[in-house]
Short mmCIF file of N, CA, C and O and ligand atoms in Angstrom, two decimals:
data_model
loop_
_atom_site.label_atom_id
_atom_site.label_comp_id
_atom_site.label_asym_id
_atom_site.label_seq_id
_atom_site.Cartn_x
_atom_site.Cartn_y
_atom_site.Cartn_z
N MET A 1 -11.66 -16.59 1.18
CA MET A 1 -10.96 -15.47 1.84
C MET A 1 -9.45 -15.71 1.74
O MET A 1 -8.98 -16.84 1.82
N ALA A 2 -8.71 -14.63 1.57
CA ALA A 2 -7.24 -14.73 1.46
C ALA A 2 -6.66 -15.25 2.77
O ALA A 2 -7.13 -14.91 3.87
N GLN A 3 -5.61 -16.06 2.64
CA GLN A 3 -4.97 -16.71 3.78
C GLN A 3 -3.94 -15.78 4.43
O GLN A 3 -3.15 -15.15 3.74
N LEU A 4 -3.97 -15.65 5.75
CA LEU A 4 -2.96 -14.86 6.46
C LEU A 4 -1.57 -15.45 6.19
O LEU A 4 -1.40 -16.68 6.18
N LEU A 5 -0.58 -14.58 6.01
CA LEU A 5 0.80 -15.03 5.82
C LEU A 5 1.45 -15.28 7.18
O LEU A 5 1.12 -14.62 8.16
N THR A 6 2.40 -16.20 7.20
CA THR A 6 3.16 -16.43 8.43
C THR A 6 4.19 -15.30 8.58
O THR A 6 4.48 -14.58 7.61
N ASP A 7 4.77 -15.19 9.77
CA ASP A 7 5.80 -14.16 9.99
C ASP A 7 6.96 -14.35 9.03
O ASP A 7 7.49 -13.37 8.47
N ALA A 8 7.34 -15.59 8.80
CA ALA A 8 8.47 -15.86 7.89
C ALA A 8 8.13 -15.44 6.46
O ALA A 8 8.95 -14.82 5.77
N GLU A 9 6.90 -15.72 6.05
CA GLU A 9 6.47 -15.32 4.69
C GLU A 9 6.42 -13.79 4.58
O GLU A 9 6.81 -13.22 3.56
N ILE A 10 5.98 -13.14 5.64
CA ILE A 10 5.92 -11.68 5.64
C ILE A 10 7.32 -11.09 5.50
O ILE A 10 7.56 -10.21 4.67
N GLN A 11 8.24 -11.59 6.31
CA GLN A 11 9.62 -11.08 6.25
C GLN A 11 10.24 -11.32 4.87
O GLN A 11 10.91 -10.46 4.32
N GLU A 12 9.96 -12.49 4.33
CA GLU A 12 10.49 -12.85 3.00
C GLU A 12 9.97 -11.89 1.93
O GLU A 12 10.72 -11.32 1.14
N GLN A 13 8.68 -11.66 1.96
CA GLN A 13 8.07 -10.77 0.97
C GLN A 13 8.52 -9.32 1.18
O GLN A 13 8.79 -8.59 0.22
N ALA A 14 8.62 -8.91 2.45
CA ALA A 14 8.98 -7.51 2.76
C ALA A 14 10.42 -7.20 2.35
O ALA A 14 10.74 -6.07 1.98
N SER A 15 11.25 -8.23 2.33
CA SER A 15 12.66 -8.00 1.95
C SER A 15 12.79 -7.50 0.52
O SER A 15 13.78 -6.86 0.14
N GLY A 16 11.77 -7.76 -0.28
CA GLY A 16 11.81 -7.32 -1.68
C GLY A 16 11.13 -5.98 -1.91
O GLY A 16 10.99 -5.53 -3.06
N LEU A 17 10.71 -5.33 -0.79
CA LEU A 17 9.98 -4.04 -0.91
C LEU A 17 10.67 -3.01 -0.04
O LEU A 17 10.25 -2.71 1.08
N SER A 18 11.75 -2.44 -0.54
CA SER A 18 12.60 -1.58 0.29
C SER A 18 11.89 -0.29 0.72
O SER A 18 12.23 0.30 1.74
N ASP A 19 10.87 0.13 -0.06
CA ASP A 19 10.20 1.40 0.29
C ASP A 19 9.01 1.19 1.22
O ASP A 19 8.29 2.15 1.52
N TRP A 20 8.81 -0.04 1.67
CA TRP A 20 7.69 -0.35 2.58
C TRP A 20 8.25 -0.88 3.91
O TRP A 20 9.34 -1.45 3.94
N LYS A 21 7.49 -0.67 4.98
CA LYS A 21 7.88 -1.24 6.28
C LYS A 21 6.68 -1.96 6.89
O LYS A 21 5.52 -1.64 6.56
N ILE A 22 6.96 -2.92 7.74
CA ILE A 22 5.92 -3.67 8.43
C ILE A 22 5.64 -2.97 9.75
O ILE A 22 6.56 -2.75 10.55
N GLU A 23 4.38 -2.55 9.94
CA GLU A 23 4.00 -1.92 11.22
C GLU A 23 2.81 -2.74 11.77
O GLU A 23 1.67 -2.58 11.30
N GLY A 24 3.11 -3.63 12.70
CA GLY A 24 2.04 -4.49 13.21
C GLY A 24 1.49 -5.36 12.09
O GLY A 24 2.24 -6.10 11.44
N SER A 25 0.19 -5.23 11.83
CA SER A 25 -0.41 -6.06 10.77
C SER A 25 -0.60 -5.26 9.48
O SER A 25 -1.49 -5.56 8.67
N GLN A 26 0.26 -4.23 9.33
CA GLN A 26 0.13 -3.39 8.13
C GLN A 26 1.47 -3.26 7.40
O GLN A 26 2.53 -3.27 8.04
N LEU A 27 1.36 -3.11 6.10
CA LEU A 27 2.47 -2.66 5.27
C LEU A 27 2.29 -1.16 5.12
O LEU A 27 1.18 -0.70 4.83
N GLN A 28 3.34 -0.38 5.30
CA GLN A 28 3.19 1.07 5.20
C GLN A 28 4.32 1.70 4.38
O GLN A 28 5.48 1.25 4.44
N THR A 29 3.94 2.75 3.64
CA THR A 29 4.93 3.58 2.97
C THR A 29 4.40 5.00 2.92
O THR A 29 3.20 5.23 3.04
N SER A 30 5.29 5.96 2.78
CA SER A 30 4.88 7.38 2.70
C SER A 30 5.64 8.05 1.57
O SER A 30 6.78 7.68 1.28
N ARG A 31 4.96 9.01 0.95
CA ARG A 31 5.62 9.79 -0.08
C ARG A 31 5.31 11.28 0.15
O ARG A 31 4.22 11.62 0.62
N THR A 32 6.27 12.14 -0.21
CA THR A 32 6.08 13.58 -0.10
C THR A 32 6.18 14.20 -1.49
O THR A 32 7.06 13.85 -2.27
N PHE A 33 5.26 15.12 -1.78
CA PHE A 33 5.17 15.75 -3.11
C PHE A 33 5.37 17.26 -3.00
O PHE A 33 5.40 17.81 -1.90
N LYS A 34 5.47 17.90 -4.16
CA LYS A 34 5.76 19.35 -4.11
C LYS A 34 4.60 20.16 -3.56
O LYS A 34 4.78 21.24 -2.99
N ASP A 35 3.39 19.62 -3.74
CA ASP A 35 2.22 20.36 -3.23
C ASP A 35 1.01 19.41 -3.17
O ASP A 35 1.09 18.24 -3.52
N PHE A 36 -0.11 19.96 -2.75
CA PHE A 36 -1.34 19.18 -2.57
C PHE A 36 -1.82 18.60 -3.89
O PHE A 36 -2.24 17.44 -3.96
N ILE A 37 -1.75 19.37 -4.95
CA ILE A 37 -2.23 18.91 -6.26
C ILE A 37 -1.43 17.68 -6.71
O ILE A 37 -2.00 16.68 -7.14
N ALA A 38 -0.12 17.73 -6.55
CA ALA A 38 0.73 16.57 -6.93
C ALA A 38 0.41 15.36 -6.06
O ALA A 38 0.39 14.22 -6.55
N ALA A 39 0.10 15.61 -4.79
CA ALA A 39 -0.24 14.50 -3.89
C ALA A 39 -1.53 13.83 -4.35
O ALA A 39 -1.63 12.61 -4.42
N ILE A 40 -2.52 14.63 -4.71
CA ILE A 40 -3.80 14.08 -5.16
C ILE A 40 -3.66 13.37 -6.51
O ILE A 40 -4.26 12.33 -6.77
N GLU A 41 -2.81 13.92 -7.36
CA GLU A 41 -2.55 13.25 -8.65
C GLU A 41 -1.96 11.86 -8.41
O GLU A 41 -2.34 10.90 -9.09
N PHE A 42 -1.08 11.76 -7.42
CA PHE A 42 -0.52 10.44 -7.07
C PHE A 42 -1.61 9.53 -6.52
O PHE A 42 -1.72 8.36 -6.92
N VAL A 43 -2.43 10.05 -5.64
CA VAL A 43 -3.50 9.23 -5.04
C VAL A 43 -4.41 8.67 -6.13
O VAL A 43 -4.79 7.50 -6.10
N ASN A 44 -4.68 9.48 -7.13
CA ASN A 44 -5.52 9.00 -8.24
C ASN A 44 -4.86 7.83 -8.98
O ASN A 44 -5.54 6.95 -9.51
N LYS A 45 -3.53 7.80 -8.96
CA LYS A 45 -2.82 6.70 -9.63
C LYS A 45 -2.92 5.39 -8.85
O LYS A 45 -2.55 4.34 -9.35
N LEU A 46 -3.42 5.46 -7.63
CA LEU A 46 -3.58 4.23 -6.82
C LEU A 46 -4.80 3.43 -7.24
O LEU A 46 -4.93 2.25 -6.92
N VAL A 47 -5.70 4.07 -7.96
CA VAL A 47 -6.97 3.40 -8.30
C VAL A 47 -6.72 2.16 -9.15
O VAL A 47 -7.22 1.07 -8.87
N LYS A 48 -5.88 2.30 -10.18
CA LYS A 48 -5.68 1.19 -11.13
C LYS A 48 -5.11 -0.06 -10.44
O LYS A 48 -5.69 -1.15 -10.56
N PRO A 49 -4.00 0.05 -9.70
CA PRO A 49 -3.48 -1.15 -9.05
C PRO A 49 -4.46 -1.74 -8.03
O PRO A 49 -4.63 -2.96 -7.97
N ALA A 50 -5.12 -0.89 -7.29
CA ALA A 50 -6.06 -1.40 -6.28
C ALA A 50 -7.21 -2.14 -6.95
O ALA A 50 -7.57 -3.26 -6.58
N GLU A 51 -7.78 -1.54 -7.97
CA GLU A 51 -8.91 -2.17 -8.66
C GLU A 51 -8.47 -3.42 -9.42
O GLU A 51 -9.23 -4.39 -9.53
N SER A 52 -7.25 -3.44 -9.92
CA SER A 52 -6.79 -4.62 -10.69
C SER A 52 -6.67 -5.84 -9.79
O SER A 52 -6.88 -6.97 -10.24
N VAL A 53 -6.38 -5.62 -8.51
CA VAL A 53 -6.26 -6.73 -7.55
C VAL A 53 -7.56 -6.92 -6.76
O VAL A 53 -7.79 -7.94 -6.15
N GLY A 54 -8.41 -5.90 -6.77
CA GLY A 54 -9.63 -5.93 -5.95
C GLY A 54 -9.29 -5.80 -4.48
O GLY A 54 -9.91 -6.39 -3.61
N HIS A 55 -8.24 -5.01 -4.21
CA HIS A 55 -7.70 -4.89 -2.85
C HIS A 55 -7.25 -3.44 -2.68
O HIS A 55 -6.55 -2.90 -3.55
N HIS A 56 -7.65 -2.81 -1.58
CA HIS A 56 -7.54 -1.36 -1.51
C HIS A 56 -6.75 -0.85 -0.31
O HIS A 56 -6.94 -1.35 0.81
N PRO A 57 -5.88 0.12 -0.55
CA PRO A 57 -5.08 0.68 0.54
C PRO A 57 -5.90 1.63 1.40
O PRO A 57 -6.89 2.21 0.95
N ASP A 58 -5.43 1.81 2.61
CA ASP A 58 -5.91 2.92 3.45
C ASP A 58 -4.97 4.08 3.18
O ASP A 58 -3.74 3.90 3.17
N ILE A 59 -5.54 5.25 2.93
CA ILE A 59 -4.74 6.39 2.47
C ILE A 59 -4.94 7.58 3.39
O ILE A 59 -6.08 7.94 3.70
N GLU A 60 -3.81 8.14 3.84
CA GLU A 60 -3.87 9.34 4.69
C GLU A 60 -3.16 10.46 3.94
O GLU A 60 -1.99 10.31 3.54
N ILE A 61 -3.89 11.55 3.72
CA ILE A 61 -3.32 12.68 2.97
C ILE A 61 -3.22 13.86 3.91
O ILE A 61 -4.20 14.24 4.56
N SER A 62 -2.02 14.43 3.97
CA SER A 62 -1.82 15.64 4.78
C SER A 62 -1.05 16.64 3.92
O SER A 62 0.18 16.53 3.75
N TYR A 63 -1.77 17.56 3.32
CA TYR A 63 -1.23 18.55 2.37
C TYR A 63 -0.43 17.83 1.26
O TYR A 63 -1.03 17.27 0.35
N ASN A 64 0.92 17.81 1.34
CA ASN A 64 1.71 17.21 0.26
C ASN A 64 2.28 15.85 0.64
O ASN A 64 3.14 15.33 -0.07
N LYS A 65 1.77 15.30 1.78
CA LYS A 65 2.28 14.00 2.23
C LYS A 65 1.18 12.94 2.12
O LYS A 65 0.01 13.21 2.49
N VAL A 66 1.55 11.79 1.56
CA VAL A 66 0.59 10.69 1.41
C VAL A 66 1.16 9.47 2.12
O VAL A 66 2.28 9.05 1.84
N LYS A 67 0.36 8.95 3.08
CA LYS A 67 0.75 7.72 3.78
C LYS A 67 -0.18 6.60 3.32
O LYS A 67 -1.42 6.75 3.32
N ILE A 68 0.41 5.50 2.87
CA ILE A 68 -0.37 4.37 2.36
C ILE A 68 -0.16 3.18 3.29
O ILE A 68 0.97 2.83 3.60
N SER A 69 -1.29 2.61 3.72
CA SER A 69 -1.24 1.42 4.56
C SER A 69 -2.00 0.29 3.89
O SER A 69 -3.06 0.54 3.28
N LEU A 70 -1.45 -0.91 3.96
CA LEU A 70 -2.12 -2.07 3.39
C LEU A 70 -2.26 -3.16 4.43
O LEU A 70 -1.30 -3.50 5.12
N THR A 71 -3.45 -3.67 4.57
CA THR A 71 -3.72 -4.84 5.37
C THR A 71 -4.99 -5.46 4.80
O THR A 71 -5.77 -4.76 4.11
N THR A 72 -5.21 -6.73 5.03
CA THR A 72 -6.42 -7.37 4.51
C THR A 72 -7.48 -7.35 5.60
O THR A 72 -7.41 -8.14 6.55
N HIS A 73 -8.40 -6.46 5.48
CA HIS A 73 -9.39 -6.26 6.54
C HIS A 73 -10.23 -7.52 6.76
O HIS A 73 -10.52 -7.90 7.88
N ASP A 74 -10.56 -8.19 5.65
CA ASP A 74 -11.40 -9.40 5.76
C ASP A 74 -10.70 -10.50 6.55
O ASP A 74 -11.35 -11.33 7.17
N ALA A 75 -9.36 -10.52 6.51
CA ALA A 75 -8.61 -11.59 7.17
C ALA A 75 -8.02 -11.14 8.50
O ALA A 75 -7.51 -11.95 9.28
N GLY A 76 -7.99 -9.82 8.73
CA GLY A 76 -7.44 -9.30 9.99
C GLY A 76 -5.94 -9.32 10.05
O GLY A 76 -5.34 -9.46 11.13
N GLY A 77 -5.31 -9.21 8.88
CA GLY A 77 -3.85 -9.15 8.87
C GLY A 77 -3.30 -9.13 7.46
O GLY A 77 -4.01 -8.81 6.52
N LEU A 78 -2.02 -9.47 7.33
CA LEU A 78 -1.35 -9.39 6.02
C LEU A 78 -1.54 -10.68 5.22
O LEU A 78 -1.35 -11.80 5.74
N THR A 79 -1.92 -10.51 3.97
CA THR A 79 -2.05 -11.63 3.03
C THR A 79 -1.27 -11.30 1.77
O THR A 79 -0.75 -10.19 1.62
N GLN A 80 -1.24 -12.25 0.84
CA GLN A 80 -0.51 -12.04 -0.41
C GLN A 80 -1.06 -10.84 -1.17
O GLN A 80 -0.31 -10.13 -1.84
N LYS A 81 -2.33 -10.58 -1.05
CA LYS A 81 -2.93 -9.44 -1.77
C LYS A 81 -2.28 -8.12 -1.36
O LYS A 81 -2.08 -7.23 -2.20
N ASP A 82 -1.95 -7.99 -0.09
CA ASP A 82 -1.30 -6.76 0.36
C ASP A 82 0.03 -6.55 -0.34
O ASP A 82 0.35 -5.45 -0.80
N PHE A 83 0.80 -7.60 -0.46
CA PHE A 83 2.10 -7.50 -1.12
C PHE A 83 1.95 -7.32 -2.63
O PHE A 83 2.74 -6.60 -3.25
N ASP A 84 0.92 -7.93 -3.19
CA ASP A 84 0.68 -7.76 -4.64
C ASP A 84 0.38 -6.29 -4.96
O ASP A 84 0.94 -5.73 -5.92
N VAL A 85 -0.44 -5.66 -4.15
CA VAL A 85 -0.77 -4.24 -4.37
C VAL A 85 0.44 -3.37 -4.06
O VAL A 85 0.74 -2.43 -4.81
N ALA A 86 1.17 -3.70 -3.01
CA ALA A 86 2.35 -2.89 -2.65
C ALA A 86 3.37 -2.88 -3.79
O ALA A 86 3.94 -1.83 -4.13
N LYS A 87 3.59 -4.05 -4.41
CA LYS A 87 4.55 -4.12 -5.53
C LYS A 87 4.09 -3.23 -6.68
O LYS A 87 4.89 -2.52 -7.29
N LEU A 88 2.81 -3.21 -6.96
CA LEU A 88 2.28 -2.36 -8.04
C LEU A 88 2.41 -0.88 -7.69
O LEU A 88 2.80 -0.07 -8.53
N ILE A 89 2.14 -0.54 -6.44
CA ILE A 89 2.25 0.86 -6.02
C ILE A 89 3.70 1.33 -6.08
O ILE A 89 3.99 2.46 -6.49
N SER A 90 4.61 0.45 -5.74
CA SER A 90 6.05 0.82 -5.79
C SER A 90 6.50 1.18 -7.19
O SER A 90 7.50 1.87 -7.37
N GLN A 91 5.76 0.69 -8.20
CA GLN A 91 6.15 0.96 -9.59
C GLN A 91 5.61 2.30 -10.09
O GLN A 91 5.95 2.74 -11.19
N ILE A 92 4.75 2.96 -9.29
CA ILE A 92 4.18 4.25 -9.71
C ILE A 92 5.23 5.35 -9.48
O ILE A 92 5.78 5.44 -8.38
N ASP A 93 5.47 6.14 -10.50
CA ASP A 93 6.48 7.19 -10.26
C ASP A 93 5.80 8.56 -10.03
O ASP A 93 4.61 8.69 -10.11
C1 H2B B 1 -15.98 -7.47 -1.76
C2 H2B B 1 -14.59 -6.84 -1.83
O1 H2B B 1 -13.80 -7.54 -2.77
C3 H2B B 1 -13.90 -6.98 -0.48
O2 H2B B 1 -14.64 -6.23 0.49
C4 H2B B 1 -12.45 -6.44 -0.54
C5 H2B B 1 -12.36 -5.02 -1.03
N1 H2B B 1 -11.02 -4.48 -0.81
C6 H2B B 1 -10.30 -4.85 0.27
N2 H2B B 1 -9.17 -4.21 0.60
C7 H2B B 1 -8.50 -4.53 1.73
N3 H2B B 1 -7.36 -3.85 2.03
N4 H2B B 1 -8.93 -5.50 2.53
C8 H2B B 1 -10.04 -6.22 2.30
O3 H2B B 1 -10.38 -7.11 3.08
C9 H2B B 1 -10.78 -5.93 1.10
N5 H2B B 1 -11.86 -6.61 0.75
#
């Protein structure tokens, strides 16, 4: 099982992810699109990074807004896998 990160490790890793914020035991980011179709097209682009790491975001879709949350459910908090997926998602345009 992936090892929980310490607070210092979390802050260190989060400093390199300007589009993400730490909310409790989650990494979160949100994006807004021109419409629902564009939002779903973006959500479909999340499959590749998630499957490549074997680690999956929680996704909230509200019309043209997509909220992505990452936490390691098996560990009950943030692990390196969360940051690995977040970095990949940040590269999606
Ligand atoms: C068996 C499978 O690899 C595990 O259930 C993975 C799947 N994806 C996952 N994603 C997230 N975010 N947390 C997990 O603990 C997790 N576990």
